[in-house]
Coordinates of C-alpha atoms in Angstrom, one line a residue:
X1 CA 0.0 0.0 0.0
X2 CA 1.3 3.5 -1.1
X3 CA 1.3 5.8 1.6
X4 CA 0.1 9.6 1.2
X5 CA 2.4 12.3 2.9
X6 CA 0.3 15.2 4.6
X7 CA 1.9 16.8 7.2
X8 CA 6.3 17.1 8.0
X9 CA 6.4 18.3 11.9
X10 CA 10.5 19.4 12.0
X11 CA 12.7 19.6 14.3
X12 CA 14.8 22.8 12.8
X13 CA 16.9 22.9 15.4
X14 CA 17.9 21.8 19.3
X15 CA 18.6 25.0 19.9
X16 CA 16.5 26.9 22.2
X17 CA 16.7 29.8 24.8
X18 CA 13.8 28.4 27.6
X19 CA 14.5 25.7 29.9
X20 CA 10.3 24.2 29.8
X21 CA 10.0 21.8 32.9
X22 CA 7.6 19.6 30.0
X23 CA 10.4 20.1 27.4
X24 CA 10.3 16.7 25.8
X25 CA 12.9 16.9 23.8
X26 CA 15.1 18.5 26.7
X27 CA 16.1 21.5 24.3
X28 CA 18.7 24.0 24.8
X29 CA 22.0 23.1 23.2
X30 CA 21.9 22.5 18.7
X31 CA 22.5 19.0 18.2
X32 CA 26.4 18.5 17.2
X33 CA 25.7 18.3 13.5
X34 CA 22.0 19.6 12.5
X35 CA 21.6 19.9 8.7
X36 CA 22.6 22.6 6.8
X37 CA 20.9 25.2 4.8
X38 CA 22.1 23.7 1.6
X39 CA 20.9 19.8 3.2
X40 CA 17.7 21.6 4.4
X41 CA 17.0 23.0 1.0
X42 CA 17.2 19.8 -0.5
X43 CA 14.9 17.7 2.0
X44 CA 12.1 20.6 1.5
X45 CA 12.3 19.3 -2.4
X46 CA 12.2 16.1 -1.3
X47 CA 8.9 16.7 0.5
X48 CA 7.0 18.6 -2.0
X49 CA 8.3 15.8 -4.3
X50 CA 6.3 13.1 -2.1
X51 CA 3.0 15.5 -2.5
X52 CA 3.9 16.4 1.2
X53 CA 1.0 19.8 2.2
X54 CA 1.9 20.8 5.3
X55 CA 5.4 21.8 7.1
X56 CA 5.8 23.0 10.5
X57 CA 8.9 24.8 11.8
X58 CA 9.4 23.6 15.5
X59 CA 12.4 23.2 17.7
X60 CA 14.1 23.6 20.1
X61 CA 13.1 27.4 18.8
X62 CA 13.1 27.8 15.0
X63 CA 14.1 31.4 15.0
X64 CA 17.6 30.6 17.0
X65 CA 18.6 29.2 13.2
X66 CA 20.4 32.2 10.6
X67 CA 18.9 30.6 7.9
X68 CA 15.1 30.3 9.2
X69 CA 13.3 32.9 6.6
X70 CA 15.4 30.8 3.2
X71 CA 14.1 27.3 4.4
X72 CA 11.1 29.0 5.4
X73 CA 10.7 30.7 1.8
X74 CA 12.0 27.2 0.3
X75 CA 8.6 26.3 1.3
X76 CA 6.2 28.4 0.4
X77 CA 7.9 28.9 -3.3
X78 CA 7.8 24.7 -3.2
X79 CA 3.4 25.1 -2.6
X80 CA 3.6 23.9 0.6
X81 CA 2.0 25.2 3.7
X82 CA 4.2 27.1 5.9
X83 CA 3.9 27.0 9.9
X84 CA 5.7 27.7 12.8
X85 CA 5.9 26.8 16.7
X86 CA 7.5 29.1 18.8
X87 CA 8.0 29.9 22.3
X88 CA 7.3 33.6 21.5
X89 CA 10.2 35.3 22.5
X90 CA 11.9 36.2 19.0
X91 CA 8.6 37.2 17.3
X92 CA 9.0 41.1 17.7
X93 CA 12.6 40.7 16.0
X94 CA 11.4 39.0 13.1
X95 CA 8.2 39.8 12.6
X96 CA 8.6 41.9 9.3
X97 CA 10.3 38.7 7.3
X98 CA 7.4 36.7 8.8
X99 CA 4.6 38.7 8.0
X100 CA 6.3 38.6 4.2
X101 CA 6.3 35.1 4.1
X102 CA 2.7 34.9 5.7
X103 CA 2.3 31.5 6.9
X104 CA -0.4 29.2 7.5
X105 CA -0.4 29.4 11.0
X106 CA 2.1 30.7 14.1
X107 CA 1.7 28.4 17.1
X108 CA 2.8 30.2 20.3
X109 CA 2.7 28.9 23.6
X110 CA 1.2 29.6 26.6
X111 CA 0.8 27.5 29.7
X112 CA -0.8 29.6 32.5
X113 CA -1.1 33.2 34.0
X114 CA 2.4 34.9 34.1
X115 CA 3.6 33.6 36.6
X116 CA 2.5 30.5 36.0
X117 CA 3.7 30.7 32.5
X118 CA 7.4 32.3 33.4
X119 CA 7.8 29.6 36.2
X120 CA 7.3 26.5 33.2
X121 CA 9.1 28.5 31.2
X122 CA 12.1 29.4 33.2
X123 CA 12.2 32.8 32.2
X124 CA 10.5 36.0 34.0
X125 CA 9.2 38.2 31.3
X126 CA 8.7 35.2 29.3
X127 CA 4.5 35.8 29.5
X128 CA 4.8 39.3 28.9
X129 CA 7.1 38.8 25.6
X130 CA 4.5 36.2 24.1
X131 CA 1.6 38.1 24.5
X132 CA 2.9 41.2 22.8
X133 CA 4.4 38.5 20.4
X134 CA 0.8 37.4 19.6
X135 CA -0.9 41.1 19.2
X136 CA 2.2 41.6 16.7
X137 CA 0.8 38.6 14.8
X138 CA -2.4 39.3 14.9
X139 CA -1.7 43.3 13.6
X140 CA 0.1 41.9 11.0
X141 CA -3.0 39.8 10.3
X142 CA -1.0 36.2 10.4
X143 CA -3.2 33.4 12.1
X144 CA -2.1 32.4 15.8
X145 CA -3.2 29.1 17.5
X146 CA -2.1 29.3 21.4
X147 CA -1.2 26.3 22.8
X148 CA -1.2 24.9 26.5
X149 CA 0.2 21.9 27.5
X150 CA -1.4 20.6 30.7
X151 CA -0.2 19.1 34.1
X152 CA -0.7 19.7 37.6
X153 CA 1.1 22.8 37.2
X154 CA -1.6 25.0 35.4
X155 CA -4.9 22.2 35.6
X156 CA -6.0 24.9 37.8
X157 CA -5.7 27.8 35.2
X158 CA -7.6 27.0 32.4
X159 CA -10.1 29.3 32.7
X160 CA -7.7 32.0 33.1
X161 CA -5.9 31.1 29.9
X162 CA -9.6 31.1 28.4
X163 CA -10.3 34.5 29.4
X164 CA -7.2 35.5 27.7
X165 CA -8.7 33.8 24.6
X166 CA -11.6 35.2 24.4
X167 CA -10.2 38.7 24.6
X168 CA -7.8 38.4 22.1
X169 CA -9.6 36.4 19.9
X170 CA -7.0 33.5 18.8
X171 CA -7.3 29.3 18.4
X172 CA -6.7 27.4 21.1
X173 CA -5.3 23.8 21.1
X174 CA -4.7 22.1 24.5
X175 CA -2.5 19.2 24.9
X176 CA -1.0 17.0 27.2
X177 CA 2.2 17.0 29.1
X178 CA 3.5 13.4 29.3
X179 CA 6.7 12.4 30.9
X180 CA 9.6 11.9 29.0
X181 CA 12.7 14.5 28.3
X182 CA 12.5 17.8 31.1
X183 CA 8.8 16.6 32.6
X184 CA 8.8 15.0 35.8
X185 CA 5.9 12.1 36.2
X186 CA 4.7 13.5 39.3
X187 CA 3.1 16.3 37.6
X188 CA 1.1 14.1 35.3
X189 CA -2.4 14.8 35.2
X190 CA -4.8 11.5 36.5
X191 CA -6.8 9.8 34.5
X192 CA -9.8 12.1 36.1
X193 CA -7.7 15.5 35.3
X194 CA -7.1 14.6 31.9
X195 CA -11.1 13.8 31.8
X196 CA -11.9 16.5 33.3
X197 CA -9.8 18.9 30.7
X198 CA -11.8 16.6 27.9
X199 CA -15.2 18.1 29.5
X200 CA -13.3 22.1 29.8
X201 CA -12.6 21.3 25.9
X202 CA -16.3 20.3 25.0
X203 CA -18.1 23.2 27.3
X204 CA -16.3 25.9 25.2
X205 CA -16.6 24.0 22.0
X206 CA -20.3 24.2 23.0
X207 CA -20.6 27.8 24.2
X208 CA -18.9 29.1 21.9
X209 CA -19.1 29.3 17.5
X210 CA -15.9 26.5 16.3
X211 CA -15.5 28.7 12.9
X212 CA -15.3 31.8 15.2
X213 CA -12.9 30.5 18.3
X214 CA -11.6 27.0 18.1
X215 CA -10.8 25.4 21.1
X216 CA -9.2 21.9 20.4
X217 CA -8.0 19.2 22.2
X218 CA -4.4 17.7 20.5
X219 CA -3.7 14.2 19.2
X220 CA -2.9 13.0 22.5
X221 CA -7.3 13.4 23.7
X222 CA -8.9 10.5 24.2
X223 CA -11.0 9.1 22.3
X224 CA -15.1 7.2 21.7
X225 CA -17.1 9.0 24.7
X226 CA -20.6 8.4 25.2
X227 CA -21.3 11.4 26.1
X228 CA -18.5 13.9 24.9
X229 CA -19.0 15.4 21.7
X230 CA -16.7 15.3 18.3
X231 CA -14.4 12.4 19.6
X232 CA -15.4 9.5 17.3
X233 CA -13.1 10.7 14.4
X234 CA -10.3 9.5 15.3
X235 CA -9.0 6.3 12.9
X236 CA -5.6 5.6 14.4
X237 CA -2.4 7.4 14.6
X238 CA -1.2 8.5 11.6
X239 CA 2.6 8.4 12.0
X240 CA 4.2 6.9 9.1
X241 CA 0.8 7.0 7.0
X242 CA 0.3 10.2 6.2
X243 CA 2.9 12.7 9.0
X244 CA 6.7 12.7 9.7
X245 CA 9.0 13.8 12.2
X246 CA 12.4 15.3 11.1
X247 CA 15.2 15.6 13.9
X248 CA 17.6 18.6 13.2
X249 CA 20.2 16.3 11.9
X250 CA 18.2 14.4 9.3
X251 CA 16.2 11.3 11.6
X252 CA 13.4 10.6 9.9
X253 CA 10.6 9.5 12.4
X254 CA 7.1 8.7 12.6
X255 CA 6.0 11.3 15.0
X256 CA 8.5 13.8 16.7
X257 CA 6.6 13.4 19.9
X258 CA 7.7 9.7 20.5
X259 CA 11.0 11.1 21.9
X260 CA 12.7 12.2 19.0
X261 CA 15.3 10.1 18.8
X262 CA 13.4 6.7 19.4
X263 CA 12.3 4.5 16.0
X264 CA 14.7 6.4 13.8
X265 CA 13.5 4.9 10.5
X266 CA 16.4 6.2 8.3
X267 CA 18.4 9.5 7.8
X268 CA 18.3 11.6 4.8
X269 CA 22.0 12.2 4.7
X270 CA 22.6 7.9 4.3
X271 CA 19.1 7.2 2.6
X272 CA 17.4 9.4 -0.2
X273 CA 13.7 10.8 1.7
X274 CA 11.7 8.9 -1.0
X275 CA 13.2 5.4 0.2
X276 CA 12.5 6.1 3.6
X277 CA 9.5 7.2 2.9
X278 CA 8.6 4.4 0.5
X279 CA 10.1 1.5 2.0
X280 CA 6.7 -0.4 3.4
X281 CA 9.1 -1.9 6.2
X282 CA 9.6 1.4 7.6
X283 CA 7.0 2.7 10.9
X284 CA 6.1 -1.1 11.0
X285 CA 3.9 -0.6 13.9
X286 CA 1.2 1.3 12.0
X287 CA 1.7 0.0 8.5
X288 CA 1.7 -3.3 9.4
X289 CA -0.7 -2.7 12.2
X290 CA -3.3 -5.8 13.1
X291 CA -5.6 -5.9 16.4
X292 CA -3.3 -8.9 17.9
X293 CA -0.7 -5.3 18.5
X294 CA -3.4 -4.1 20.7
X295 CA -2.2 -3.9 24.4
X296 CA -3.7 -5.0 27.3
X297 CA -5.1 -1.5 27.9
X298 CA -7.1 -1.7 24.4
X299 CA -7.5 -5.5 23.9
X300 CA -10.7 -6.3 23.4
X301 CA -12.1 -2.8 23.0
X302 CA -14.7 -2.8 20.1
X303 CA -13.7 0.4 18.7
X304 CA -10.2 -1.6 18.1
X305 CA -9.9 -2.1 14.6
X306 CA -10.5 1.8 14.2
X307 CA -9.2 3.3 17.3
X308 CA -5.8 1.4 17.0
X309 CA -5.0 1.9 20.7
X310 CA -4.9 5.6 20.4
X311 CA -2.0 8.1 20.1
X312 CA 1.0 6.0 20.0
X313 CA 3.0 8.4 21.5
X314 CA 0.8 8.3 25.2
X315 CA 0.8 5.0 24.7
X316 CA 4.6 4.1 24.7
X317 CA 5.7 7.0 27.3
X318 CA 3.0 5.2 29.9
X319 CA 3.1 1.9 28.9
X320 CA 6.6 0.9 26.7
X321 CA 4.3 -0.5 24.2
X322 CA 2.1 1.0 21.2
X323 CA -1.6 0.5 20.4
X324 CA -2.1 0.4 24.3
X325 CA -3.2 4.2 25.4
X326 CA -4.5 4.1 29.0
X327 CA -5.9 7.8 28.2
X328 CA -9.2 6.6 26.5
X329 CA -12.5 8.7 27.0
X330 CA -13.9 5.3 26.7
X331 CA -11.9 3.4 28.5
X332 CA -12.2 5.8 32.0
X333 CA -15.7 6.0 31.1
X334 CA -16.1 2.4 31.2
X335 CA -13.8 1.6 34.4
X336 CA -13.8 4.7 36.2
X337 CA -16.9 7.0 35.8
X338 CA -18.7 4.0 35.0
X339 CA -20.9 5.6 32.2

């Protein structure tokens, strides 16, 4: 089966001026030998070449790279969608080359009140530099999604964040924190938390008009409520079927998310992108997926064969195994709010 190519989520660089306490890729310091411009030209190429839509610049912090606004260009002039995560801090020294190149989208984070936000972030000023980041973006007219990724340390906050929302009048996407790289297990959200979040999600998706404020819930919500609205679209995770990861230094991966470095399928300095990309042996676990991979969280589940055990990513950092996500709307419906 020929696989389709949608979405590239890159790493551009290690490199990043925050310490996060949920960092999972425990950024700071550029990887010893990330690609160069010339190496990063070419892989864009190879992308649009495999029909690839969407590319989003990530790090680390993208803008700590010279050569952000050529690769970035690379990509637009190639027809592909042009995005960008950020931490926010750069935006106001770039924000005249970005408005030219006028991406998709501009994610920005933010993960609580100020201090709230500057204590994750390890930086004090860091709230105050993001928001006037975002009314820069916004002026210029360039679309910003916020997003908040949740543990014990802001649970409490969402409504804050929310208010913040509504006044300014950006998306919203909420994730999860899970505890691999800089994020310390103890600040995991329960299994009633991360429910609890699901229900925050659906009351404002309710309130509120979706085409006029989006408030999402990332890959890594759960999945086949009874009662929770818009969560029975999910049809399996789509790493290696239709999205990539890209480390700095050329990694091709299924999803950046699984810890970077793990289930390196091939690098694009040793191995041309097409062959990785095209060699059916490559992201085995979801191209060669069949319901005896379930785990013993998702065995049996009827919802199986579509569901796929959920994000793979939740699934391994809890449970060292894939297809087996303990974070299931069903699943803590069944066995722990007893639906």
């Amino acid at each position: 089966m020929k696989h389709k190519l949608e979405c590239a989520v890159w790493e551009f660089t290690l490199k990043c001026n925050l310490q996060c306490s949920h960092c999972g890729s425990s950024a700071g310091i550029a990887r010893p030998d990330e690609l160069s411009t010339k190496e990063c030209i070419k892989l864009c190429e190879d992308l649009s070449e495999q029909g690839c839509n969407d590319v989003s610049l990530m790090g680390g912090e993208p803008f700590l790279r010279d050569d952000w606004s050529r690769v970035a260009q690379c990509i637009t002039d190639l027809g592909m969608n042009l995005n960008f995560v950020s931490n926010g801090i750069l935006i106001d020294k770039y924000i005249d080359e970005l408005a030219k190149l006028k991406p998709k989208v501009v994610g920005i984070s933010i993960d609580g009140t100020e201090e709230t936000h500057d204590k994750i972030r390890g930086m004090k000023g860091a709230f105050k530099k993001t928001i006037n980041s975002i009314d820069m973006l916004i002026e210029r007219g360039i679309q910003v999604t916020a997003i908040t990724t949740v543990s014990k340390l802001n649970f409490n906050e969402l409504h804050d964040i929310k208010e913040l929302v509504y006044k300014k009048g950006f998306n919203w996407q909420i994730q999860v924190a899970m505890p691999f790289g800089n994020f310390d297990r103890k600040y995991l959200l329960s299994k009633e938390e991360y429910y609890a979040v699901a229900l925050f999600i659906a009351s404002q998706r309710i309130k509120t008009s979706f085409d006029d404020l989006p408030v999402i819930g990332a890959h890594c919500f759960g999945y086949n409520s009874k009662v929770l609205p818009g969560c029975h679209g999910w049809k399996g995770c789509t790493a290696g079927i239709s999205s990539i990861g890209i480390t700095s230094d050329g990694g091709i991966v299924g999803c950046l998310s699984m810890g970077n470095d793990r289930f390196i399928e091939g690098n694009v300095r040793e191995t041309p992108f097409k062959e990785i990309w095209g060699n059916q042996d490559n992201f085995k676990y979801n191209r060669q997926f069949t319901m005896n991979e379930l785990g013993a969280e998702c065995r049996g589940c009827k919802y199986g064969d579509k569901c796929k055990g959920g994000c793979n990513s939740v699934s391994y950092v809890l449970t060292d195994k894939f297809h087996n996500n303990p974070y299931c709307f069903y699943a803590i419906e069944e066995s722990i709010i007893k639906i």
